[in-house]
Amino acid sequence: MNEYQYSTEIPGGGHWSFRMRRGTQLRLTDLHGGGNAGMLFYNPENLLERYNAPDTLKCQHTFRLSRGNCLYSDMGRIFASIIEDDHGWHDTVCGNTRYSHIAEKWGARDYQHHRNGWFQNGHDAFLVEMEKYGLNRQDLAANVNWFSKVATDKEGNLYLDDTTARAGDRVVLRFEMDTLVILHSCPHPLSQADSYPALPIQVELGLAAPIASDDVCRNWCEENQRGFQNNALYHLGT
Amino acid sequence: MITESQYDDKAVDFREMVAAGDYFLHTLKKGQVIRILDLEGNQAADTLFFNAEDPGERYSAMDTIREQGNVYLTAGSVLRSNENNPMLEIIADTCGRHDTLGGACATESNTVRYALEKRCMHACRDSWMLAIAEHPEYGLDKRDISHNINFFMNVPVTEAGGLTFADGISAPGKYVEMRACMDVIVLISNCPQLNNPCNGYNPTPVAVLIWDQ
């Protein structure tokens, strides 16, 4: 693996965005354990093409995201592949916190009194970053919540299992096409923490190694092999 | 949860058949009750809802399942928007469970799920695209087309995190009924999928019934 050439720390309750190029990779680290990173994906050349959680789940017959899984757009293409993962289970069905959730759980805080100690919510954090690219709430699709394991019981009831979170857990995404990434580090909406969990996420960027013939993501299932074929067609002539 | 309707289908104010593979687009007024009826069984009705006053506000699968804390929809479920507002409430359901995780079939995702050559088979997202193209008066465009409900479809989630497409649990005459909490645009694709058990490999018509009160 090549060295990461850029590193930054997103403090808890922060937001960030970046245009990732095809062939680069992004490593997220849950520095203290129990963090959450919400993430959205768009094609910068056609912002109507965006991450599609249902297609991602049903194409791979999974409810959880982990190493070997790919993140699909609504156009049958792969934005990114999960090539490394210490955590083992990431959520993509619970969406975001809103201002009302934060105020109800942890009390309202405002910027005038608390400065950067105010409690940002995931919904607003996404909208702030999205508007910078001409995107608005109509473009807000389901996001991934990295480092948050949300499981179900037999009746389909959801619960956030925070027993598996460890400081230093990492997940690495390899980008299979140019992708606009929108990120926030706000709490998971099912968090039961006693106080607002303002937990930082480290972001590192670097170049990805060439895809080998035994690549775990491409070979995860026949569906992913066809997804990679769709990407190859998209890049024909480039 | 199996809950029978309180409404008399002989006293219905509106009734329309939606042929296999066709779409249904209609504005439902606040307080009106809509029933989707699976006439022959094992059909999937891929449905979107929009705030009729502001179509940028639309049904959100994620807000709905998060707020109810459960991945399945049935009687008692409140269908929420991307603004986390109640749009409709399911008031009767003789099927017992409906899916909102599986999304809709699309020609593009069919290439991944089944075979690259399946691209030209008809799919739900194409029906929605045709509906919004043919009806500009509703003010909908592609960016509004998001995650949907698959009425009558069975997509079990396992405790280990698996997701499977199982045979339908619907049957001829099963229905789901909702009351609108706001004026909503209803957009149904009566699913033309031929590659998985959601339609029993045989798409069939559904009926839509509406009561004014």
GROMACS .gro file of C-alpha atoms in nm, chain A residues 35-213:
model
  179
   35GLY     CA    1  -1.755   0.769   1.669
   36ASN     CA    2  -1.984   0.796   1.368
   37ALA     CA    3  -1.911   0.925   1.019
   38GLY     CA    4  -2.209   0.996   0.793
   39MET     CA    5  -2.125   0.987   0.423
   40LEU     CA    6  -2.293   1.065   0.089
   41PHE     CA    7  -2.165   1.003  -0.263
   42TYR     CA    8  -2.238   1.183  -0.594
   43ASN     CA    9  -2.098   1.170  -0.946
   44PRO     CA   10  -1.940   1.518  -0.988
   45GLU     CA   11  -2.003   1.503  -1.365
   46ASN     CA   12  -2.372   1.430  -1.318
   47LEU     CA   13  -2.493   1.519  -0.972
   48LEU     CA   14  -2.821   1.334  -1.036
   49GLU     CA   15  -2.624   1.011  -1.003
   50ARG     CA   16  -2.596   0.938  -0.633
   51TYR     CA   17  -2.545   0.664  -0.378
   52ASN     CA   18  -2.836   0.422  -0.364
   53ALA     CA   19  -2.858   0.230  -0.039
   54PRO     CA   20  -3.130  -0.018  -0.151
   55ASP     CA   21  -2.937  -0.111  -0.466
   56THR     CA   22  -2.619  -0.147  -0.259
   57LEU     CA   23  -2.786  -0.379  -0.010
   58LYS     CA   24  -2.988  -0.594  -0.249
   59CYS     CA   25  -2.710  -0.628  -0.508
   60GLN     CA   26  -2.496  -0.787  -0.236
   61HIS     CA   27  -2.774  -0.959  -0.036
   62THR     CA   28  -2.667  -0.781   0.280
   63PHE     CA   29  -2.809  -0.550   0.543
   64ARG     CA   30  -2.465  -0.455   0.677
   65LEU     CA   31  -2.164  -0.306   0.499
   66SER     CA   32  -1.813  -0.440   0.551
   67ARG     CA   33  -1.492  -0.541   0.371
   68GLY     CA   34  -1.569  -0.681   0.026
   69ASN     CA   35  -1.880  -0.469  -0.025
   70CYS     CA   36  -1.912  -0.203  -0.293
   71LEU     CA   37  -2.114   0.119  -0.276
   72TYR     CA   38  -2.347   0.148  -0.574
   73SER     CA   39  -2.496   0.447  -0.751
   74ASP     CA   40  -2.853   0.447  -0.886
   75MET     CA   41  -2.700   0.394  -1.233
   76GLY     CA   42  -2.563   0.046  -1.164
   77ARG     CA   43  -2.208   0.169  -1.109
   78ILE     CA   44  -1.969   0.147  -0.815
   79PHE     CA   45  -1.855   0.465  -0.644
   80ALA     CA   46  -1.620   0.294  -0.400
   81SER     CA   47  -1.515  -0.046  -0.266
   82ILE     CA   48  -1.455  -0.125   0.100
   83ILE     CA   49  -1.109  -0.281   0.079
   84GLU     CA   50  -1.023  -0.282   0.452
   85ASP     CA   51  -1.243  -0.276   0.760
   86ASP     CA   52  -1.166  -0.333   1.128
   87HIS     CA   53  -1.517  -0.260   1.247
   88GLY     CA   54  -1.708  -0.526   1.053
   89TRP     CA   55  -2.054  -0.375   1.031
   90HIS     CA   56  -2.160  -0.030   0.912
   91ASP     CA   57  -2.514   0.108   0.888
   92THR     CA   58  -2.683   0.255   0.583
   93VAL     CA   59  -3.052   0.256   0.677
   94CYS     CA   60  -3.091   0.491   0.975
   95GLY     CA   61  -3.024   0.824   0.812
   96ASN     CA   62  -2.937   1.124   1.024
   97THR     CA   63  -2.999   1.317   1.337
   98ARG     CA   64  -3.191   1.640   1.302
   99TYR     CA   65  -3.188   1.948   1.524
  100SER     CA   66  -3.494   1.819   1.712
  101HIS     CA   67  -3.327   1.483   1.790
  102ILE     CA   68  -3.020   1.652   1.934
  103ALA     CA   69  -3.220   1.898   2.142
  104GLU     CA   70  -3.443   1.620   2.275
  105LYS     CA   71  -3.156   1.389   2.373
  106TRP     CA   72  -2.886   1.625   2.487
  107GLY     CA   73  -3.048   1.965   2.521
  108ALA     CA   74  -3.039   2.255   2.281
  109ARG     CA   75  -2.712   2.443   2.248
  110ASP     CA   76  -2.659   2.751   2.038
  111TYR     CA   77  -2.358   2.902   1.876
  112GLN     CA   78  -2.375   3.234   2.062
  113HIS     CA   79  -2.331   3.067   2.402
  114HIS     CA   80  -2.132   2.757   2.320
  115ARG     CA   81  -1.924   2.859   2.019
  116ASN     CA   82  -1.777   2.545   1.864
  117GLY     CA   83  -1.912   2.340   2.153
  118TRP     CA   84  -2.262   2.367   2.004
  119PHE     CA   85  -2.432   2.047   1.895
  120GLN     CA   86  -2.441   2.017   1.517
  121ASN     CA   87  -2.680   1.761   1.365
  122GLY     CA   88  -2.617   1.532   1.069
  123HIS     CA   89  -2.901   1.660   0.851
  124ASP     CA   90  -2.791   2.024   0.865
  125ALA     CA   91  -2.423   1.928   0.832
  126PHE     CA   92  -2.498   1.748   0.506
  127LEU     CA   93  -2.709   2.035   0.371
  128VAL     CA   94  -2.428   2.284   0.441
  129GLU     CA   95  -2.178   2.080   0.240
  130MET     CA   96  -2.424   1.985  -0.034
  131GLU     CA   97  -2.525   2.345  -0.106
  132LYS     CA   98  -2.161   2.418  -0.196
  133TYR     CA   99  -2.209   2.200  -0.505
  134GLY     CA  100  -2.561   2.309  -0.598
  135LEU     CA  101  -2.722   2.016  -0.420
  136ASN     CA  102  -3.016   2.053  -0.184
  137ARG     CA  103  -3.256   1.844   0.024
  138GLN     CA  104  -3.406   1.691  -0.291
  139ASP     CA  105  -3.068   1.531  -0.351
  140LEU     CA  106  -3.033   1.398   0.002
  141ALA     CA  107  -3.036   1.021  -0.034
  142ALA     CA  108  -2.966   0.759   0.231
  143ASN     CA  109  -2.618   0.789   0.374
  144VAL     CA  110  -2.371   0.540   0.518
  145ASN     CA  111  -2.301   0.566   0.891
  146TRP     CA  112  -1.945   0.439   0.929
  147PHE     CA  113  -1.850   0.275   1.261
  148SER     CA  114  -2.215   0.230   1.363
  149LYS     CA  115  -2.346  -0.127   1.381
  150VAL     CA  116  -2.724  -0.134   1.358
  151ALA     CA  117  -2.873  -0.482   1.379
  152THR     CA  118  -3.228  -0.616   1.395
  153ASP     CA  119  -3.401  -0.875   1.610
  154LYS     CA  120  -3.636  -1.143   1.473
  155GLU     CA  121  -3.925  -0.896   1.453
  156GLY     CA  122  -3.721  -0.639   1.264
  157ASN     CA  123  -3.664  -0.404   1.558
  158LEU     CA  124  -3.350  -0.195   1.516
  159TYR     CA  125  -3.080  -0.142   1.775
  160LEU     CA  126  -2.740   0.025   1.776
  161ASP     CA  127  -2.481  -0.222   1.905
  162ASP     CA  128  -2.192  -0.014   2.042
  163THR     CA  129  -2.017  -0.306   2.211
  164THR     CA  130  -1.795  -0.369   1.911
  165ALA     CA  131  -1.656  -0.015   1.880
  166ARG     CA  132  -1.283   0.018   1.945
  167ALA     CA  133  -1.048   0.315   1.936
  168GLY     CA  134  -0.841   0.305   1.621
  169ASP     CA  135  -1.091   0.111   1.407
  170ARG     CA  136  -1.035   0.186   1.041
  171VAL     CA  137  -1.221   0.151   0.717
  172VAL     CA  138  -1.062   0.208   0.375
  173LEU     CA  139  -1.255   0.304   0.061
  174ARG     CA  140  -1.104   0.268  -0.283
  175PHE     CA  141  -1.272   0.491  -0.540
  176GLU     CA  142  -1.372   0.319  -0.863
  177MET     CA  143  -1.493   0.641  -1.033
  178ASP     CA  144  -1.463   1.012  -0.962
  179THR     CA  145  -1.686   1.079  -0.663
  180LEU     CA  146  -1.798   1.380  -0.466
  181VAL     CA  147  -1.785   1.271  -0.101
  182ILE     CA  148  -1.983   1.457   0.164
  183LEU     CA  149  -1.897   1.369   0.524
  184HIS     CA  150  -2.010   1.460   0.873
  185SER     CA  151  -1.892   1.341   1.214
  186CYS     CA  152  -2.223   1.387   1.396
  187PRO     CA  153  -2.366   1.122   1.629
  188HIS     CA  154  -2.561   0.824   1.498
  189PRO     CA  155  -2.936   0.886   1.531
  190LEU     CA  156  -2.979   0.581   1.757
  191SER     CA  157  -2.699   0.687   1.993
  192GLN     CA  158  -2.791   0.648   2.360
  193ALA     CA  159  -2.481   0.828   2.489
  194ASP     CA  160  -2.525   1.022   2.814
  195SER     CA  161  -2.385   1.337   2.660
  196TYR     CA  162  -2.344   1.450   2.300
  197PRO     CA  163  -2.070   1.222   2.165
  198ALA     CA  164  -1.834   1.475   2.006
  199LEU     CA  165  -1.590   1.215   1.873
  200PRO     CA  166  -1.335   1.299   1.604
  201ILE     CA  167  -1.278   1.105   1.283
  202GLN     CA  168  -0.943   1.102   1.107
  203VAL     CA  169  -0.946   1.127   0.727
  204GLU     CA  170  -0.646   1.022   0.520
  205LEU     CA  171  -0.612   1.035   0.142
  206GLY     CA  172  -0.373   0.853  -0.085
  207LEU     CA  173  -0.333   0.659  -0.406
  208ALA     CA  174  -0.480   0.311  -0.434
  209ALA     CA  175  -0.283   0.010  -0.550
  210PRO     CA  176  -0.390  -0.135  -0.888
  211ILE     CA  177  -0.679  -0.380  -0.866
  212ALA     CA  178  -0.538  -0.732  -0.855
  213SER     CA  179  -0.704  -1.037  -1.009
   0.00000   0.00000   0.00000
